[in-house]
XYZ file of C-alpha atoms in Angstrom:
653
model
C 121.780 70.578 100.001
C 120.693 74.122 99.182
C 122.650 75.900 96.457
C 123.382 79.498 97.445
C 123.708 81.210 94.089
C 125.565 84.364 93.151
C 124.767 86.528 90.142
C 125.193 84.509 86.924
C 125.463 81.109 88.620
C 123.111 78.255 87.677
C 121.903 75.041 89.283
C 120.044 71.995 87.968
C 116.486 71.598 89.182
C 115.656 68.096 90.479
C 111.897 68.465 89.953
C 109.430 70.403 87.836
C 106.782 71.374 90.402
C 108.239 74.260 92.396
C 107.543 77.245 94.577
C 109.487 80.464 94.251
C 109.477 82.377 97.517
C 110.332 86.048 97.662
C 111.082 87.962 100.864
C 111.630 91.719 100.811
C 111.659 94.434 103.415
C 108.828 96.323 101.696
C 105.890 95.471 99.451
C 107.018 94.495 95.968
C 105.198 93.464 92.817
C 106.052 89.925 91.736
C 105.459 88.639 88.232
C 106.889 86.279 85.671
C 107.333 86.136 81.928
C 107.632 83.155 79.621
C 110.249 83.224 76.897
C 111.015 81.103 73.838
C 114.400 79.619 72.939
C 115.789 83.134 72.434
C 114.228 84.482 75.619
C 111.678 86.588 73.729
C 108.241 87.077 75.248
C 105.707 86.428 72.480
C 102.993 88.665 73.892
C 101.013 89.717 76.942
C 99.515 86.233 77.089
C 102.954 85.038 78.224
C 103.137 87.413 81.191
C 101.764 86.627 84.666
C 101.230 89.707 86.803
C 98.786 90.968 89.469
C 96.220 91.957 86.825
C 96.441 88.520 85.147
C 97.944 86.225 87.772
C 97.537 82.802 86.148
C 99.080 81.146 83.113
C 99.278 77.432 82.345
C 101.845 76.136 84.820
C 102.390 79.490 86.502
C 100.624 81.558 89.165
C 101.704 84.771 90.901
C 100.257 86.956 93.657
C 97.541 89.484 92.865
C 98.939 92.244 95.062
C 102.108 93.915 96.281
C 103.310 92.343 99.533
C 106.647 91.830 101.242
C 106.484 88.020 100.955
C 105.420 86.118 97.836
C 104.972 82.513 96.823
C 104.895 81.830 93.087
C 103.654 78.408 91.967
C 105.428 76.863 88.960
C 104.710 73.619 87.120
C 107.321 73.435 84.360
C 105.615 70.473 82.658
C 102.373 72.432 82.297
C 103.883 75.489 80.579
C 102.605 76.385 77.101
C 104.284 74.712 74.157
C 107.281 76.726 73.053
C 108.030 78.155 76.476
C 111.667 77.476 77.345
C 112.269 80.132 79.989
C 110.512 81.561 83.065
C 111.861 84.890 84.303
C 110.826 86.077 87.768
C 110.383 89.843 87.951
C 110.225 92.145 90.970
C 109.192 95.801 90.942
C 108.383 98.444 93.517
C 104.751 99.647 93.454
C 104.287 103.236 92.355
C 102.286 105.803 94.321
C 102.039 103.654 97.457
C 104.042 105.947 99.709
C 106.848 103.405 99.927
C 110.442 103.424 98.678
C 111.050 104.297 95.032
C 114.321 102.373 94.584
C 115.624 99.006 95.694
C 118.644 100.669 97.263
C 116.338 101.978 99.990
C 115.050 98.536 101.047
C 116.756 95.410 102.368
C 118.151 93.153 99.662
C 115.349 90.896 98.369
C 115.815 87.186 98.975
C 114.543 84.597 96.484
C 114.352 80.859 97.125
C 113.369 78.053 94.758
C 111.794 75.272 96.812
C 109.994 72.002 96.382
C 106.345 71.664 97.324
C 107.381 70.472 100.782
C 109.306 73.705 101.378
C 112.767 72.187 100.950
C 115.062 74.821 99.491
C 116.736 73.895 96.212
C 118.494 77.175 95.433
C 118.574 80.658 96.955
C 119.713 84.045 95.732
C 120.073 87.370 97.579
C 119.791 90.357 95.248
C 122.563 92.608 96.507
C 124.106 95.640 94.841
C 120.858 97.327 93.766
C 120.619 101.100 94.067
C 118.481 103.359 91.862
C 116.701 100.443 90.195
C 112.960 100.125 90.774
C 112.552 96.833 88.886
C 114.752 93.752 88.659
C 114.878 90.413 86.842
C 115.562 88.224 89.867
C 116.153 84.792 88.398
C 115.174 82.587 85.500
C 114.267 78.960 85.049
C 115.378 77.688 81.657
C 115.391 74.466 79.681
C 118.762 73.079 78.565
C 118.970 69.688 76.797
C 115.672 68.420 78.225
C 116.669 69.465 81.751
C 115.535 72.533 83.676
C 117.964 74.793 85.484
C 117.764 77.962 87.566
C 120.067 80.930 87.023
C 120.563 83.901 89.351
C 120.146 87.050 87.237
C 119.811 90.173 89.435
C 119.568 92.566 86.466
C 118.112 95.887 87.676
C 116.372 98.601 85.686
C 116.356 102.245 86.705
C 113.543 102.811 84.202
C 111.300 100.509 86.174
C 108.857 97.886 85.015
C 108.401 99.420 81.558
C 112.126 99.272 80.755
C 112.394 95.716 82.043
C 109.470 94.495 79.909
C 110.803 96.324 76.860
C 114.169 94.603 77.367
C 112.374 91.264 77.006
C 110.833 92.289 73.718
C 107.350 93.133 74.969
C 105.473 95.462 72.627
C 103.674 98.382 74.299
C 105.727 97.807 77.431
C 104.903 101.243 78.836
C 101.149 100.726 78.635
C 101.385 97.219 80.083
C 103.539 98.461 82.971
C 100.970 101.167 83.720
C 98.130 98.632 83.726
C 100.089 96.353 86.067
C 100.721 99.215 88.490
C 97.032 100.148 88.356
C 96.078 96.556 89.209
C 98.541 96.676 92.106
C 97.030 99.928 93.361
C 93.556 98.405 93.292
C 94.838 95.319 95.089
C 96.487 97.342 97.846
C 93.232 99.245 98.365
C 91.304 96.022 99.029
C 93.982 94.250 101.048
C 93.763 93.867 104.802
C 96.830 95.538 106.301
C 99.069 93.025 108.099
C 100.376 93.652 111.613
C 103.444 95.907 111.829
C 106.710 94.087 111.333
C 109.227 93.585 114.091
C 112.587 95.329 114.023
C 114.123 92.087 112.779
C 111.287 91.568 110.282
C 110.916 87.953 111.407
C 108.015 85.930 112.654
C 108.617 83.794 115.712
C 107.177 80.398 116.444
C 106.077 79.651 119.957
C 107.517 76.311 120.957
C 104.415 75.475 122.964
C 101.939 76.772 120.379
C 98.771 74.769 120.372
C 97.837 75.383 116.771
C 101.324 75.427 115.369
C 100.900 78.835 113.786
C 103.508 81.515 113.509
C 102.832 84.800 115.191
C 104.409 88.151 114.420
C 106.634 89.507 117.129
C 104.590 92.530 118.155
C 105.767 96.026 118.918
C 105.482 97.181 122.519
C 101.876 98.004 123.264
C 101.968 99.493 126.729
C 102.980 103.035 125.806
C 101.132 106.139 124.695
C 99.914 105.964 121.088
C 102.187 107.599 118.561
C 101.208 108.918 115.121
C 103.394 106.351 113.389
C 102.482 103.560 110.981
C 104.319 100.915 109.059
C 104.862 102.333 105.545
C 104.391 98.830 104.207
C 100.713 98.906 105.149
C 99.558 102.471 104.557
C 99.570 104.819 101.590
C 101.359 107.614 103.468
C 103.625 107.240 106.496
C 102.617 109.101 109.609
C 104.816 111.848 110.967
C 106.652 111.252 114.223
C 105.838 113.850 116.817
C 108.814 113.167 119.048
C 112.416 114.210 118.374
C 115.138 111.646 117.860
C 117.205 110.787 120.845
C 120.706 112.182 120.644
C 123.662 109.890 121.012
C 127.033 110.615 122.558
C 128.792 113.693 121.302
C 131.614 111.682 119.744
C 129.500 108.771 118.515
C 126.745 108.134 116.011
C 123.320 109.634 116.497
C 120.841 107.248 118.076
C 117.559 107.536 116.196
C 115.685 105.178 118.495
C 112.522 106.535 120.027
C 113.360 107.501 123.633
C 110.249 105.755 125.005
C 110.300 102.620 122.881
C 111.288 99.311 124.416
C 113.634 97.227 122.289
C 113.567 93.966 124.154
C 111.640 91.128 122.556
C 108.211 90.632 124.089
C 107.923 87.720 126.464
C 106.595 84.401 125.188
C 103.195 83.213 126.382
C 103.115 81.561 129.788
C 103.524 77.767 129.663
C 99.845 77.025 130.257
C 99.303 74.762 127.258
C 98.093 71.361 128.489
C 100.589 68.629 127.601
C 99.583 66.683 124.528
C 99.017 62.954 124.611
C 101.304 60.882 122.377
C 100.122 61.129 118.788
C 97.761 64.017 119.514
C 98.057 67.724 118.840
C 98.433 70.022 121.868
C 95.208 71.434 123.248
C 94.712 75.058 122.207
C 94.585 77.848 124.753
C 93.719 81.531 124.438
C 96.627 83.944 124.364
C 99.075 81.392 122.999
C 101.340 83.916 121.261
C 104.050 86.382 122.154
C 103.188 89.775 123.606
C 103.536 92.163 126.528
C 99.923 91.774 127.637
C 97.048 89.346 127.239
C 95.373 91.662 124.723
C 98.529 91.758 122.653
C 98.935 87.991 122.774
C 95.339 87.522 121.654
C 95.861 90.029 118.860
C 98.906 88.144 117.602
C 97.193 84.798 118.014
C 94.272 85.928 115.834
C 96.653 87.117 113.126
C 98.497 83.806 113.339
C 95.196 81.954 112.841
C 94.380 84.243 109.917
C 97.687 83.460 108.208
C 97.463 79.739 108.962
C 94.025 79.534 107.399
C 95.163 81.467 104.329
C 98.198 79.269 103.751
C 96.409 75.984 104.480
C 93.737 76.755 101.904
C 96.383 77.954 99.435
C 98.186 74.608 99.736
C 94.930 72.723 99.214
C 93.934 74.745 96.162
C 97.402 74.358 94.691
C 97.234 70.583 95.162
C 93.817 70.413 93.497
C 95.049 72.487 90.568
C 98.048 70.192 90.204
C 95.812 67.115 90.254
C 93.592 68.580 87.530
C 96.597 69.604 85.438
C 98.192 66.182 85.784
C 94.973 64.446 84.775
C 94.646 66.616 81.668
C 98.262 65.929 80.672
C 97.881 62.150 81.105
C 94.679 62.110 79.078
C 96.273 64.213 76.335
C 99.327 61.942 76.169
C 97.132 58.867 75.998
C 94.910 60.210 73.243
C 97.899 61.436 71.239
C 98.700 57.774 70.542
C 96.408 56.603 67.687
C 96.385 53.071 69.095
C 94.530 54.291 72.187
C 91.722 55.773 70.129
C 90.437 52.337 69.163
C 88.677 50.072 71.576
C 88.591 50.741 75.282
C 92.195 51.834 75.787
C 91.289 55.517 75.710
C 88.462 55.031 78.186
C 90.729 53.083 80.528
C 93.350 55.831 80.317
C 90.790 58.483 81.203
C 89.468 56.419 84.104
C 92.990 55.876 85.396
C 93.808 59.577 85.160
C 90.596 60.484 86.983
C 91.346 57.936 89.700
C 94.785 59.473 90.266
C 93.216 62.933 90.314
C 90.631 61.845 92.863
C 93.291 60.218 95.042
C 95.470 63.336 95.057
C 92.480 65.579 95.740
C 91.271 63.334 98.549
C 94.677 63.348 100.237
C 94.860 67.127 99.953
C 91.379 67.462 101.447
C 92.308 65.189 104.356
C 95.315 67.376 105.140
C 93.179 70.504 104.876
C 90.481 69.063 107.132
C 93.104 68.293 109.795
C 94.355 71.869 109.666
C 90.841 73.291 109.700
C 89.815 71.150 112.665
C 92.825 72.353 114.616
C 92.062 75.989 113.787
C 88.385 75.523 114.660
C 89.370 74.127 118.061
C 91.624 77.116 118.626
C 88.899 79.555 117.576
C 86.494 77.902 120.016
C 88.735 78.759 122.979
C 89.903 82.158 121.721
C 86.498 83.708 120.989
C 85.128 83.565 124.588
C 88.395 85.030 125.933
C 88.401 88.138 123.750
C 88.208 91.608 125.310
C 85.382 93.888 124.235
C 87.396 95.609 121.510
C 88.032 92.249 119.822
C 84.634 90.685 120.551
C 81.406 90.572 118.566
C 78.236 92.193 119.817
C 76.907 88.818 120.960
C 79.806 88.226 123.334
C 78.740 88.596 127.000
C 81.801 90.788 127.639
C 79.870 93.740 126.196
C 77.161 93.486 128.841
C 79.741 94.066 131.580
C 81.773 96.567 129.586
C 83.290 99.579 131.289
C 84.906 102.397 129.361
C 88.678 101.767 129.603
C 91.398 104.125 130.740
C 93.719 103.128 127.870
C 93.152 102.692 124.165
C 93.312 99.027 123.016
C 95.652 97.800 120.305
C 92.939 97.084 117.776
C 89.221 96.984 117.071
C 87.133 94.254 115.491
C 85.113 95.460 112.511
C 83.827 92.153 111.136
C 84.646 88.537 110.398
C 86.344 86.801 107.472
C 85.915 83.281 106.122
C 86.713 81.151 103.081
C 84.366 78.792 101.198
C 86.322 75.697 102.254
C 85.013 76.166 105.832
C 82.396 78.952 106.046
C 81.734 78.374 109.750
C 85.401 78.974 110.648
C 85.535 82.740 110.964
C 88.517 84.899 111.779
C 87.965 88.287 113.464
C 88.993 91.185 111.244
C 91.021 93.478 113.513
C 92.228 96.946 112.547
C 94.926 98.735 114.491
C 94.145 101.752 116.623
C 94.481 104.617 116.044
C 92.935 103.965 112.644
C 95.561 104.076 109.923
C 93.058 104.581 107.110
C 89.424 105.573 106.863
C 86.511 103.172 106.393
C 83.963 103.190 103.588
C 80.664 101.368 104.139
C 79.481 100.662 100.601
C 75.739 101.298 100.283
C 75.673 100.492 96.560
C 73.980 97.520 94.946
C 76.196 97.039 91.902
C 79.461 96.127 93.623
C 78.080 93.239 95.702
C 76.188 90.110 94.656
C 74.438 89.900 98.015
C 73.335 93.525 97.803
C 72.100 93.400 94.192
C 68.606 91.990 94.928
C 68.035 94.206 97.979
C 65.826 97.270 98.114
C 67.912 100.447 97.795
C 66.409 102.188 100.833
C 66.857 99.115 103.026
C 70.456 98.731 101.917
C 71.226 102.365 102.718
C 69.667 101.989 106.148
C 71.734 98.856 106.822
C 74.875 100.697 105.723
C 74.202 103.586 108.073
C 73.361 101.226 110.937
C 76.705 99.508 110.306
C 78.499 102.854 110.476
C 76.697 103.791 113.698
C 77.657 100.463 115.274
C 81.332 101.016 114.392
C 81.216 104.568 115.755
C 79.720 103.212 118.982
C 82.471 100.596 119.281
C 85.138 103.253 118.835
C 83.543 105.475 121.474
C 83.332 102.522 123.855
C 86.971 101.447 123.624
C 88.584 104.888 123.950
C 89.098 106.569 127.324
C 86.504 109.248 128.167
C 87.071 112.497 126.297
C 89.728 111.091 123.949
C 87.454 110.318 121.008
C 84.803 112.528 119.399
C 82.308 111.746 116.661
C 81.007 114.274 114.126
C 78.210 113.446 111.704
C 77.336 114.903 108.306
C 73.859 113.939 107.116
C 73.101 116.486 104.357
C 69.465 115.539 103.779
C 68.679 114.326 107.297
C 67.908 110.896 105.856
C 69.682 108.940 108.609
C 67.688 110.142 111.599
C 66.555 106.595 112.418
C 69.945 104.849 112.391
C 71.563 107.818 114.183
C 69.006 107.741 117.021
C 71.192 105.682 119.421
C 74.102 108.150 119.117
C 71.888 111.242 119.302
C 69.788 109.893 122.145
C 72.820 109.015 124.252
C 74.293 112.486 123.763
C 77.694 111.184 122.723
C 78.115 113.189 119.500
C 80.332 116.256 119.327
C 77.324 118.188 118.013
C 74.012 117.669 116.225
C 74.256 115.942 112.838
C 75.146 118.574 110.261
C 72.534 119.035 107.528
C 72.383 121.150 104.390
C 75.273 122.775 102.520
C 75.954 125.128 105.423
C 76.271 122.308 107.936
C 78.524 120.342 105.609
C 80.817 123.345 105.092
C 80.962 124.133 108.818
C 82.012 120.637 109.944
C 84.546 120.238 107.148
C 86.057 123.666 107.872
C 86.336 122.809 111.578
C 88.140 119.504 110.982
C 90.317 120.889 108.188
C 91.464 123.668 110.535
C 92.311 121.084 113.172
C 94.415 119.057 110.734
C 96.244 122.190 109.569
C 97.008 123.408 113.088
C 98.226 120.051 114.393
C 100.389 119.497 111.317
C 102.024 122.892 111.738
C 102.595 122.288 115.443
C 104.179 118.882 114.807
C 106.460 120.177 112.073
C 107.549 123.123 114.206
C 107.921 121.035 117.357
C 105.565 123.432 119.143
C 102.655 121.300 120.274
C 102.264 123.502 123.346
C 101.365 126.396 121.034
C 98.062 124.890 119.921
C 94.962 126.982 120.705
C 93.461 126.062 124.089
C 90.040 125.441 122.530
C 91.403 122.828 120.103
C 90.288 119.285 120.877
C 93.454 117.195 120.532
C 91.633 113.885 120.972
C 90.920 111.539 118.081
C 88.115 112.718 115.786
C 85.813 110.590 113.644
C 83.746 112.116 110.842
C 80.749 110.006 109.804
C 79.496 111.048 106.368
C 76.148 109.754 105.132
C 74.898 109.686 101.566
C 78.006 111.146 99.936
C 78.208 113.092 97.564
C 74.773 114.665 98.199
C 75.182 118.126 99.696
C 78.869 118.373 98.706
C 80.100 121.057 96.318
C 83.545 121.013 94.714
C 85.162 122.744 97.672
C 83.632 120.276 100.125
C 84.810 117.327 98.022
C 88.345 118.735 98.006
C 88.265 119.157 101.788
C 87.018 115.606 102.237
C 89.853 114.256 100.112
C 92.283 116.319 102.183
C 90.938 114.828 105.409
C 91.198 111.305 103.977
C 94.839 111.860 102.962
C 96.190 113.956 105.824
C 93.765 113.322 108.662
C 94.817 109.894 109.984
C 98.349 111.096 110.736
C 97.002 113.725 113.134
C 93.983 111.916 114.537
C 91.132 112.762 112.133
C 89.426 109.747 110.569
C 86.663 109.170 108.020
C 83.765 106.736 108.182
C 81.842 107.185 104.949
C 78.540 105.685 103.865
C 78.367 106.048 100.113
C 77.458 104.459 96.802
C 80.345 104.925 94.387
C 78.003 104.899 91.411
C 76.262 108.013 92.726
C 79.588 109.832 92.733
C 80.486 108.730 89.199
C 79.974 112.264 87.889
C 83.283 113.226 89.500
C 85.073 110.624 87.372
C 88.660 109.720 88.294
C 88.929 112.718 90.633
C 87.594 110.582 93.479
C 89.580 107.420 92.677
C 92.315 108.294 95.222
C 89.607 108.808 97.858
C 88.070 105.370 97.351
C 91.482 103.701 97.301
C 92.512 105.382 100.548
C 89.547 103.880 102.431
C 89.024 100.328 103.632
C 85.826 99.167 101.930
C 83.385 97.108 103.967
C 79.767 96.218 103.278
C 76.544 96.058 105.312
C 75.924 92.545 103.963
C 78.222 89.573 103.418
C 80.466 90.153 100.427
C 83.648 88.672 98.952
C 85.946 91.608 98.328
C 88.811 91.665 100.842
C 92.193 90.013 100.264
C 94.711 88.701 102.757
C 98.282 90.067 102.661
C 99.968 86.670 102.208
C 98.480 84.760 99.265
C 95.723 87.116 98.123
C 92.645 84.921 98.675
C 89.297 86.628 98.201
C 87.690 86.423 101.660
C 84.029 86.785 102.482
C 83.528 89.696 104.858
C 80.685 89.373 107.395
C 79.673 92.610 109.152
C 79.152 92.636 112.898
C 75.471 92.777 113.805
C 73.669 93.382 117.063
C 71.648 90.265 118.050
C 67.897 90.707 117.365
C 66.107 92.190 120.349
C 69.338 93.037 122.161
C 69.789 96.423 123.850
C 73.555 96.058 124.049
C 74.203 99.042 121.757
C 72.112 101.386 123.895
C 73.701 100.000 127.088
C 77.200 100.576 125.769
C 76.431 104.133 124.668
C 74.833 104.860 128.040
C 78.038 103.681 129.712
C 80.066 105.974 127.425
C 77.862 108.944 128.323
C 78.122 108.168 132.045
C 81.917 107.845 131.843
C 82.127 111.213 130.102
C 80.023 112.878 132.758
C 82.185 111.325 135.442
C 85.322 112.592 133.742
C 83.824 116.052 133.242
C 84.145 115.888 129.459
């Protein structure tokens, strides 16, 4: 039976291998400290945090997310550790809430490895605190117990660490927040949460994955984002709906539907006894087939992340258990003579191999099920979600409505490299994209020729620009290009030849200044109109459609003023429909020092070659990103751009 703890209450733990699950209404930093008999932390080597996530017997997440799973093996803790304190803190500078009183009360559960809850604790009563000691696991007379703590700190992470006796707590807190900021910059943004914040399970789901209840998709796009996934929240353009004169104000959006989206139609073939249901495409909740496919892909993404996390955790446990058994055996002098020690090692290895084999069998079952689901989902994807090799692109027609999302690549893990999950980003883009043309930040790029790598990076950017043009209605998306030295004439040829750019690629300092001034003016005017509620007062010559600025070879051709304008567009542009797609080598911009750090963090980094640099929002795996490529010899890119040009002519734009 689960013990529902209140502040100060304790409960005996029936086992030593545990998971601590944290659920919050906003991204939080989760960490843990080890304490001695007096609760004192001996040093930074006894602190697990996003910058140093693993200690013997303890592992925490590497990034700030709304849901955490901390792995704890109390028998594997360092000698002298008698206490594990779980810490939560709000990330700084992420555009989210600055105090726990502004978010739903965090919920913490101590569970067994099978997910069975042992004890739970809801952290109520927090207000101005930005950090909190949630609970502690402590040893008492050779038994381990859990105590609900709930001690908040208005001084944040630094005050909390100092309270535990950590020297240089302020510097350590700053380094932890910096690691969190870096992690949030490389994390794939999860789908927006539902109003209830829950994930729903489809009773007829073929793969058994959970899918997020999606927001209504069939309505005009609004400049709003989930603050949990973006550095700065977008500004709502519409006024709040007024309630009755004598009642509370209703802040619901007047055009937003509040009913739950319908479940998928019952088309799943019935499963034979003892067999898993056959997968079908669109087996998730949603208002349309596109929305169901979107949610199904995210469900597959999460399932794969969690299945591999369980496997890796089991392997780590098997290794740790083997080491402990060998150490215990060799600590007995009698086992050091003769073959007793060898037999003990062989027995420990056999147990390790058995545990690892069982974990691999479970993983292989999950992977096979996901692979079967991917095999039926991929052919059913619409153009916006499909790769360039999908036949849907050959029959593509420019749509009359913007899709929910756009595919910008694939992700996979080393446990099953051929099982790839589409990487979908929401539309309108909530953050800019940076195609890294550098060699130093990627192992795959390091041996490549610099010129070839830059060409591949620009070709990747052109392909993404073409996809965006193809999935937006005619006249609702424009592409501007800055190519200071004219070095990208070859890769830009498909866009220039099709006549789909807003103007010729800008070259030289004058061209750079002109394009940046034009887009900066647009951002300023739209922001002022939104804040004043006077969108009808915008100049008639202002293009109110979405704008994409493709920048090649940054920072060449950029002076200090141009760099400042570019940073402004990266920060303020997405909220009003101006987006960045940069091709740049960060090393070449190193002369600017930390001035450009916020720019790089605000952009989603992708690469023109396969590279392991993106993290999922659930367990923080490092995923290998595979860019989308046009099949060799295919003319699909030119055909798609020709269709875009024809649709624009037909629409008179």
